[in-house]
GROMACS .gro file of C-alpha atoms in nm:
model
  394
    1MET     CA    1   2.048  -3.079   3.906
    2THR     CA    2   2.269  -2.834   3.756
    3ASP     CA    3   2.295  -2.467   3.813
    4LEU     CA    4   2.090  -2.340   3.541
    5GLU     CA    5   1.801  -2.536   3.605
    6THR     CA    6   1.724  -2.311   3.864
    7ARG     CA    7   1.787  -1.991   3.692
    8VAL     CA    8   1.475  -1.932   3.505
    9ALA     CA    9   1.168  -1.996   3.762
   10PRO     CA   10   0.886  -2.181   3.525
   11PRO     CA   11   0.569  -1.954   3.459
   12HIS     CA   12   0.243  -2.060   3.598
   13ALA     CA   13   0.074  -2.087   3.224
   14PRO     CA   14   0.061  -2.461   3.083
   15LEU     CA   15   0.382  -2.525   2.859
   16LEU     CA   16   0.163  -2.561   2.574
   17ARG     CA   17   0.036  -2.252   2.587
   18ARG     CA   18   0.345  -2.043   2.673
   19ALA     CA   19   0.483  -2.252   2.342
   20VAL     CA   20   0.219  -2.093   2.110
   21PRO     CA   21   0.412  -1.806   1.998
   22ALA     CA   22   0.699  -2.015   1.912
   23LEU     CA   23   0.495  -2.304   1.715
   24LEU     CA   24   0.298  -2.050   1.504
   25GLY     CA   25   0.620  -1.868   1.410
   26TYR     CA   26   0.762  -2.227   1.321
   27ALA     CA   27   0.460  -2.285   1.108
   28ALA     CA   28   0.523  -1.990   0.928
   29VAL     CA   29   0.844  -2.047   0.837
   30ARG     CA   30   0.749  -2.396   0.695
   31ALA     CA   31   0.488  -2.280   0.564
   32LEU     CA   32   0.721  -2.032   0.372
   33GLY     CA   33   0.973  -2.314   0.255
   34LEU     CA   34   0.692  -2.500   0.131
   35ALA     CA   35   0.531  -2.240  -0.085
   36ALA     CA   36   0.888  -2.178  -0.211
   37LEU     CA   37   0.951  -2.550  -0.314
   38VAL     CA   38   0.613  -2.554  -0.478
   39ALA     CA   39   0.647  -2.267  -0.669
   40TRP     CA   40   1.028  -2.368  -0.794
   41SER     CA   41   0.912  -2.728  -0.866
   42ALA     CA   42   0.623  -2.639  -1.060
   43ALA     CA   43   0.852  -2.390  -1.238
   44ARG     CA   44   1.100  -2.683  -1.330
   45GLY     CA   45   0.813  -2.948  -1.419
   46LYS     CA   46   0.875  -3.145  -1.081
   47SER     CA   47   0.626  -3.235  -0.844
   48ALA     CA   48   0.715  -3.068  -0.507
   49TYR     CA   49   0.519  -3.359  -0.282
   50SER     CA   50   0.716  -3.563  -0.494
   51LEU     CA   51   1.034  -3.455  -0.343
   52LEU     CA   52   0.912  -3.481  -0.013
   53THR     CA   53   0.786  -3.821  -0.003
   54ALA     CA   54   0.877  -4.027  -0.281
   55ARG     CA   55   1.282  -3.967  -0.313
   56TRP     CA   56   1.606  -4.085  -0.117
   57ASP     CA   57   1.504  -4.223   0.202
   58SER     CA   58   1.180  -4.170   0.223
   59LEU     CA   59   1.127  -4.460  -0.050
   60TRP     CA   60   1.334  -4.672   0.205
   61TYR     CA   61   1.087  -4.601   0.492
   62THR     CA   62   0.788  -4.654   0.316
   63ARG     CA   63   0.938  -5.012   0.176
   64VAL     CA   64   1.010  -5.114   0.526
   65ALA     CA   65   0.628  -4.992   0.634
   66GLU     CA   66   0.470  -5.194   0.348
   67LEU     CA   67   0.676  -5.517   0.330
   68GLY     CA   68   0.870  -5.525   0.629
   69TYR     CA   69   1.226  -5.593   0.651
   70GLY     CA   70   1.503  -5.800   0.411
   71TYR     CA   71   1.487  -5.579   0.112
   72GLU     CA   72   1.855  -5.512  -0.048
   73VAL     CA   73   1.971  -5.367  -0.337
   74ARG     CA   74   2.336  -5.495  -0.474
   75LEU     CA   75   2.504  -5.254  -0.646
   76PRO     CA   76   2.756  -5.326  -0.939
   77ASN     CA   77   3.088  -5.259  -0.714
   78GLY     CA   78   2.955  -5.525  -0.471
   79ASP     CA   79   2.803  -5.301  -0.212
   80VAL     CA   80   2.481  -5.441  -0.037
   81HIS     CA   81   2.231  -5.159   0.044
   82SER     CA   82   1.988  -5.339   0.296
   83ASN     CA   83   1.693  -5.164   0.428
   84LEU     CA   84   1.835  -5.319   0.797
   85ALA     CA   85   2.008  -5.001   0.805
   86PHE     CA   86   1.686  -4.801   0.872
   87PHE     CA   87   1.546  -4.794   1.244
   88PRO     CA   88   1.191  -4.895   1.267
   89LEU     CA   89   0.998  -4.655   1.453
   90LEU     CA   90   0.932  -4.411   1.156
   91PRO     CA   91   0.798  -4.723   0.921
   92TRP     CA   92   0.602  -4.844   1.220
   93LEU     CA   93   0.392  -4.499   1.250
   94GLU     CA   94   0.325  -4.510   0.862
   95ARG     CA   95   0.203  -4.833   0.872
   96LEU     CA   96   0.001  -4.788   1.188
   97LEU     CA   97  -0.175  -4.468   1.036
   98HIS     CA   98  -0.234  -4.629   0.676
   99SER     CA   99  -0.412  -4.916   0.875
  100VAL     CA  100  -0.633  -4.671   1.036
  101THR     CA  101  -0.682  -4.406   0.778
  102PRO     CA  102  -0.706  -4.399   0.365
  103LEU     CA  103  -0.345  -4.261   0.335
  104SER     CA  104  -0.090  -4.402   0.130
  105TYR     CA  105   0.245  -4.527   0.336
  106ALA     CA  106   0.388  -4.206   0.147
  107ASP     CA  107   0.102  -4.005   0.263
  108ALA     CA  108   0.135  -4.110   0.636
  109GLY     CA  109   0.483  -4.055   0.637
  110PHE     CA  110   0.423  -3.689   0.516
  111VAL     CA  111   0.170  -3.633   0.815
  112VAL     CA  112   0.411  -3.813   1.046
  113SER     CA  113   0.695  -3.558   0.979
  114LEU     CA  114   0.473  -3.281   1.041
  115LEU     CA  115   0.335  -3.379   1.354
  116ALA     CA  116   0.646  -3.465   1.466
  117SER     CA  117   0.802  -3.149   1.352
  118LEU     CA  118   0.585  -2.933   1.530
  119ALA     CA  119   0.626  -3.166   1.854
  120ALA     CA  120   1.016  -3.087   1.802
  121ALA     CA  121   0.947  -2.729   1.771
  122ALA     CA  122   0.739  -2.756   2.088
  123GLY     CA  123   1.018  -2.975   2.258
  124ILE     CA  124   1.308  -2.722   2.173
  125TYR     CA  125   1.100  -2.440   2.328
  126ALA     CA  126   1.036  -2.628   2.636
  127VAL     CA  127   1.411  -2.707   2.699
  128ALA     CA  128   1.516  -2.350   2.589
  129GLU     CA  129   1.288  -2.193   2.797
  130ARG     CA  130   1.384  -2.402   3.097
  131VAL     CA  131   1.729  -2.307   3.062
  132TYR     CA  132   1.729  -1.932   2.936
  133GLY     CA  133   1.356  -1.819   2.946
  134SER     CA  134   1.076  -1.780   2.686
  135ARG     CA  135   1.248  -1.508   2.460
  136THR     CA  136   1.506  -1.742   2.395
  137GLY     CA  137   1.297  -2.038   2.370
  138ILE     CA  138   1.090  -1.874   2.076
  139CYS     CA  139   1.431  -1.769   1.906
  140ALA     CA  140   1.549  -2.147   1.930
  141VAL     CA  141   1.266  -2.278   1.757
  142LEU     CA  142   1.276  -2.010   1.479
  143LEU     CA  143   1.653  -2.083   1.464
  144TRP     CA  144   1.584  -2.450   1.388
  145ALA     CA  145   1.299  -2.363   1.135
  146VAL     CA  146   1.541  -2.154   0.918
  147LEU     CA  147   1.842  -2.367   0.914
  148PRO     CA  148   1.973  -2.381   0.552
  149VAL     CA  149   1.821  -2.753   0.544
  150GLY     CA  150   1.537  -2.683   0.734
  151ILE     CA  151   1.347  -2.832   0.436
  152VAL     CA  152   1.390  -3.183   0.565
  153GLN     CA  153   1.208  -3.110   0.882
  154SER     CA  154   0.891  -3.120   0.626
  155MET     CA  155   0.991  -3.425   0.441
  156ALA     CA  156   0.921  -3.822   0.531
  157TYR     CA  157   1.267  -3.819   0.705
  158SER     CA  158   1.324  -3.928   1.058
  159GLU     CA  159   1.508  -3.633   1.177
  160SER     CA  160   1.197  -3.464   1.269
  161LEU     CA  161   1.052  -3.731   1.477
  162PHE     CA  162   1.402  -3.787   1.647
  163THR     CA  163   1.447  -3.435   1.711
  164ALA     CA  164   1.083  -3.434   1.890
  165LEU     CA  165   1.186  -3.743   2.106
  166ALA     CA  166   1.537  -3.616   2.190
  167ALA     CA  167   1.422  -3.277   2.289
  168TRP     CA  168   1.125  -3.385   2.498
  169SER     CA  169   1.339  -3.672   2.673
  170LEU     CA  170   1.592  -3.383   2.738
  171TYR     CA  171   1.338  -3.187   2.914
  172ALA     CA  172   1.219  -3.484   3.108
  173VAL     CA  173   1.553  -3.502   3.279
  174LEU     CA  174   1.574  -3.163   3.313
  175THR     CA  175   1.242  -3.133   3.515
  176GLY     CA  176   1.315  -3.469   3.698
  177ARG     CA  177   1.078  -3.685   3.505
  178TRP     CA  178   1.304  -3.975   3.499
  179VAL     CA  179   1.070  -4.272   3.363
  180SER     CA  180   0.936  -4.028   3.093
  181ALA     CA  181   1.305  -3.959   3.000
  182GLY     CA  182   1.408  -4.297   2.985
  183ALA     CA  183   1.073  -4.397   2.783
  184LEU     CA  184   1.136  -4.075   2.503
  185ALA     CA  185   1.493  -4.204   2.507
  186ALA     CA  186   1.417  -4.564   2.410
  187LEU     CA  187   1.178  -4.437   2.157
  188ALA     CA  188   1.455  -4.253   2.025
  189GLY     CA  189   1.681  -4.555   2.006
  190LEU     CA  190   1.425  -4.701   1.784
  191THR     CA  191   1.460  -4.391   1.551
  192ARG     CA  192   1.775  -4.305   1.446
  193PRO     CA  193   2.146  -4.457   1.541
  194VAL     CA  194   2.197  -4.129   1.670
  195GLY     CA  195   1.961  -4.225   1.927
  196ALA     CA  196   2.274  -4.295   2.137
  197ALA     CA  197   2.318  -3.946   2.206
  198VAL     CA  198   2.017  -3.927   2.421
  199VAL     CA  199   2.085  -4.237   2.600
  200ALA     CA  200   2.432  -4.055   2.712
  201ALA     CA  201   2.242  -3.779   2.828
  202VAL     CA  202   2.000  -3.933   3.019
  203TRP     CA  203   2.299  -4.188   3.172
  204THR     CA  204   2.531  -3.884   3.252
  205ALA     CA  205   2.231  -3.696   3.433
  206GLY     CA  206   2.169  -4.038   3.649
  207VAL     CA  207   2.515  -4.087   3.743
  208ILE     CA  208   2.594  -3.716   3.828
  209SER     CA  209   2.248  -3.712   4.038
  210PHE     CA  210   2.348  -4.045   4.221
  211GLY     CA  211   2.694  -3.896   4.299
  212ARG     CA  212   2.600  -3.587   4.428
  213GLU     CA  213   2.343  -3.766   4.657
  214ARG     CA  214   2.590  -3.975   4.774
  215GLY     CA  215   2.863  -3.697   4.852
  216ALA     CA  216   2.607  -3.463   5.028
  217LYS     CA  217   2.506  -3.751   5.256
  218HIS     CA  218   2.891  -3.779   5.349
  219THR     CA  219   2.920  -3.418   5.374
  220PRO     CA  220   2.830  -3.312   5.746
  221GLY     CA  221   2.528  -3.053   5.757
  222ALA     CA  222   2.473  -3.093   5.357
  223LEU     CA  223   2.103  -3.186   5.244
  224PRO     CA  224   2.099  -3.376   4.915
  225PRO     CA  225   1.951  -3.184   4.633
  226PRO     CA  226   1.572  -3.233   4.570
  227TYR     CA  227   1.597  -3.553   4.342
  228ALA     CA  228   1.329  -3.785   4.236
  229PRO     CA  229   1.339  -4.110   4.436
  230ARG     CA  230   1.630  -4.328   4.378
  231TRP     CA  231   1.380  -4.612   4.185
  232ARG     CA  232   1.275  -4.389   3.929
  233ARG     CA  233   1.607  -4.264   3.811
  234ALA     CA  234   1.734  -4.624   3.795
  235LEU     CA  235   1.424  -4.721   3.605
  236GLY     CA  236   1.499  -4.394   3.370
  237MET     CA  237   1.822  -4.527   3.264
  238LEU     CA  238   1.716  -4.883   3.246
  239LEU     CA  239   1.459  -4.777   3.006
  240ALA     CA  240   1.679  -4.581   2.782
  241PRO     CA  241   1.906  -4.778   2.591
  242LEU     CA  242   1.646  -5.058   2.541
  243GLY     CA  243   1.517  -4.910   2.200
  244ALA     CA  244   1.847  -4.891   2.007
  245ALA     CA  245   1.994  -5.211   2.176
  246GLY     CA  246   1.683  -5.398   2.104
  247TYR     CA  247   1.687  -5.284   1.758
  248VAL     CA  248   2.061  -5.376   1.747
  249LEU     CA  249   2.049  -5.694   1.875
  250TRP     CA  250   1.768  -5.801   1.662
  251VAL     CA  251   1.947  -5.701   1.346
  252GLY     CA  252   2.243  -5.934   1.475
  253HIS     CA  253   2.027  -6.177   1.502
  254ARG     CA  254   1.825  -6.177   1.205
  255THR     CA  255   2.161  -6.151   1.011
  256GLY     CA  256   2.335  -6.437   1.177
  257LYS     CA  257   2.634  -6.191   1.281
  258GLY     CA  258   2.585  -6.150   1.629
  259PRO     CA  259   2.605  -5.779   1.808
  260LEU     CA  260   2.782  -5.644   1.571
  261GLY     CA  261   2.549  -5.715   1.259
  262TYR     CA  262   2.404  -5.389   1.218
  263LEU     CA  263   2.762  -5.219   1.199
  264ASP     CA  264   2.773  -5.487   0.890
  265VAL     CA  265   2.477  -5.383   0.757
  266GLN     CA  266   2.642  -4.988   0.769
  267ALA     CA  267   2.938  -5.113   0.610
  268GLY     CA  268   2.743  -5.215   0.302
  269TRP     CA  269   2.620  -4.849   0.290
  270ARG     CA  270   3.018  -4.764   0.324
  271ASN     CA  271   2.876  -4.584   0.602
  272GLY     CA  272   3.116  -4.604   0.939
  273PHE     CA  273   3.271  -4.383   1.221
  274ASP     CA  274   3.682  -4.321   1.140
  275GLY     CA  275   3.708  -4.007   1.385
  276GLY     CA  276   3.646  -3.766   1.065
  277TYR     CA  277   3.954  -3.881   0.890
  278ALA     CA  278   3.754  -3.988   0.572
  279PHE     CA  279   3.567  -3.635   0.593
  280ALA     CA  280   3.891  -3.426   0.622
  281ARG     CA  281   4.014  -3.611   0.338
  282PHE     CA  282   3.704  -3.485   0.133
  283VAL     CA  283   3.767  -3.140   0.258
  284ALA     CA  284   4.082  -3.155   0.176
  285ASP     CA  285   4.018  -3.270  -0.197
  286LYS     CA  286   3.802  -2.953  -0.246
  287PHE     CA  287   4.154  -2.751  -0.245
  288THR     CA  288   4.246  -2.907  -0.573
  289SER     CA  289   4.083  -2.615  -0.783
  290PHE     CA  290   3.960  -2.302  -0.727
  291PRO     CA  291   3.602  -2.330  -0.768
  292SER     CA  292   3.554  -2.644  -0.541
  293ALA     CA  293   3.829  -2.454  -0.287
  294LEU     CA  294   3.551  -2.212  -0.187
  295ALA     CA  295   3.306  -2.490  -0.115
  296GLY     CA  296   3.635  -2.641   0.086
  297LEU     CA  297   3.674  -2.304   0.269
  298GLY     CA  298   3.257  -2.301   0.345
  299LEU     CA  299   3.294  -2.644   0.497
  300ILE     CA  300   3.591  -2.516   0.730
  301THR     CA  301   3.381  -2.204   0.823
  302GLY     CA  302   3.085  -2.443   0.927
  303VAL     CA  303   3.301  -2.681   1.103
  304ALA     CA  304   3.450  -2.433   1.301
  305LEU     CA  305   3.101  -2.234   1.407
  306LEU     CA  306   2.928  -2.521   1.523
  307ILE     CA  307   3.298  -2.603   1.738
  308TRP     CA  308   3.247  -2.231   1.859
  309LEU     CA  309   2.898  -2.285   1.927
  310TYR     CA  310   2.937  -2.580   2.144
  311VAL     CA  311   3.228  -2.426   2.342
  312THR     CA  312   3.010  -2.125   2.395
  313GLY     CA  313   2.788  -2.320   2.552
  314VAL     CA  314   3.051  -2.528   2.775
  315ARG     CA  315   3.142  -2.165   2.890
  316GLY     CA  316   2.777  -2.059   2.944
  317ARG     CA  317   2.749  -2.330   3.165
  318GLN     CA  318   2.480  -2.518   2.957
  319PRO     CA  319   2.328  -2.801   3.171
  320VAL     CA  320   2.559  -3.098   3.124
  321GLU     CA  321   2.259  -3.304   2.998
  322LEU     CA  322   2.264  -3.093   2.649
  323LEU     CA  323   2.610  -3.094   2.678
  324VAL     CA  324   2.656  -3.460   2.638
  325TYR     CA  325   2.376  -3.500   2.369
  326THR     CA  326   2.529  -3.211   2.157
  327GLY     CA  327   2.852  -3.354   2.190
  328VAL     CA  328   2.751  -3.700   2.081
  329VAL     CA  329   2.531  -3.570   1.748
  330LEU     CA  330   2.808  -3.393   1.666
  331ALA     CA  331   3.085  -3.631   1.683
  332LEU     CA  332   2.871  -3.886   1.497
  333ALA     CA  333   2.760  -3.647   1.249
  334LEU     CA  334   3.110  -3.491   1.161
  335CYS     CA  335   3.303  -3.828   1.219
  336ALA     CA  336   3.075  -4.055   0.965
  337SER     CA  337   3.296  -4.180   0.702
  338SER     CA  338   3.041  -4.163   0.408
  339TYR     CA  339   2.770  -3.946   0.277
  340PHE     CA  340   2.950  -3.624   0.323
  341GLY     CA  341   2.620  -3.438   0.158
  342SER     CA  342   2.403  -3.571   0.428
  343LYS     CA  343   2.608  -3.404   0.716
  344PRO     CA  344   2.388  -3.084   0.747
  345ARG     CA  345   2.066  -3.325   0.775
  346LEU     CA  346   2.272  -3.528   1.045
  347LEU     CA  347   2.344  -3.260   1.264
  348MET     CA  348   1.980  -3.087   1.232
  349PRO     CA  349   1.902  -3.299   1.605
  350ALA     CA  350   2.229  -3.108   1.784
  351PHE     CA  351   1.937  -2.805   1.847
  352PRO     CA  352   2.130  -2.713   2.210
  353VAL     CA  353   2.401  -2.574   1.969
  354LEU     CA  354   2.193  -2.323   1.832
  355LEU     CA  355   2.085  -2.161   2.211
  356PRO     CA  356   2.368  -1.943   2.261
  357LEU     CA  357   2.254  -1.774   1.916
  358ALA     CA  358   1.921  -1.760   2.058
  359ARG     CA  359   2.011  -1.595   2.357
  360ALA     CA  360   2.170  -1.334   2.144
  361LEU     CA  361   1.882  -1.294   1.890
  362ALA     CA  362   1.650  -1.281   2.215
  363ARG     CA  363   1.837  -0.929   2.345
  364PRO     CA  364   1.767  -0.678   2.072
  365ARG     CA  365   1.422  -0.522   2.045
  366THR     CA  366   1.143  -0.744   1.912
  367ARG     CA  367   1.139  -0.573   1.562
  368ARG     CA  368   1.510  -0.606   1.491
  369SER     CA  369   1.495  -0.984   1.602
  370ALA     CA  370   1.176  -1.042   1.368
  371LEU     CA  371   1.357  -0.856   1.055
  372VAL     CA  372   1.625  -1.083   1.132
  373THR     CA  373   1.437  -1.381   1.152
  374ALA     CA  374   1.253  -1.304   0.837
  375ALA     CA  375   1.554  -1.254   0.624
  376LEU     CA  376   1.673  -1.573   0.722
  377ALA     CA  377   1.358  -1.740   0.670
  378VAL     CA  378   1.351  -1.618   0.279
  379GLY     CA  379   1.729  -1.739   0.228
  380ALA     CA  380   1.663  -2.081   0.416
  381ALA     CA  381   1.331  -2.124   0.176
  382ALA     CA  382   1.484  -2.042  -0.160
  383TYR     CA  383   1.777  -2.257  -0.078
  384GLY     CA  384   1.538  -2.583   0.007
  385ALA     CA  385   1.371  -2.518  -0.301
  386PHE     CA  386   1.683  -2.529  -0.482
  387TRP     CA  387   1.825  -2.762  -0.318
  388LEU     CA  388   1.559  -3.064  -0.308
  389ASN     CA  389   1.502  -2.966  -0.681
  390GLY     CA  390   1.871  -3.047  -0.732
  391SER     CA  391   2.117  -3.280  -0.563
  392GLY     CA  392   1.883  -3.260  -0.276
  393PRO     CA  393   1.944  -3.503   0.046
  394PRO     CA  394   2.097  -3.821  -0.006
   0.00000   0.00000   0.00000
């Protein structure tokens, strides 16, 4: 167990009851964002609901839910966009909800996203409260809600579902519930490719626990930490990669290209991992003219802020599980070779990076924190409405 796990004594009230203020604040921020989107879309003669459920990736997910896998689009340049690139948990849930209710597949995706966003908010609160206390937990949830691209949390996308599963898996690790952690990590791995980050966190925590336990046994007079039984830790670690590995192997079998078949599917979307080279070139190209140079400076500032927050978390001795998870999410998002406009939403699951800011926001008086949060919420609502009525998330 990490040092920070024992800093905050768990309160006696049930966790979900303690999370109510955070969930109410989160719901208020999301309601403001949706109201702004409705008003902005109406002024432009567009349907806000269609923007949330029937564009971009939402269409791919609903098509998988309705027709299954096998659909692809061949572009004039020869690229092949296959729906095998989209992991199956969200469309499975859409199909399930559609089968038991009168909801369409798109409606089901919207409902799943709304419920998952609340579950994600509760999970973020649980993790932050466990490490830093209740005030920081509430602030962490509100900061996640007021992200500039927070409107994605209300779209029929998989970000909210993945963040919910990741947050609760991390909380399960922090509290020694290894089987639950592994099962949730497996489900996260069925949701997005970045499920590898949750698996890495579970495995890292497990390996450290076994190492410390063995070290204590070989140290005279030392007592091992109060870990869960070995078989539970081992089972949790065994379960964790099954979701992602199972889907990737199935895609390889379906495409006839073996274990690396999923990489070929992603290559058809011109998506891959190049260590950040393509993104660096994308940023550098912004400095070819004055107006775009401002965007380039903004991108550099944003990346620098993420790195600074991550380093602050390291210096603040965040639990290693959170650091590993966040590091992998940041690396996969920033070092992908395509779809640069989607990077902000790909970074959304990296909620532990917000914890240093949440701690700072929790220090002032409640009134001052509320004013800062309200201002951020208004700005995020306006930006989200503008963004979805413009280029939107690819």
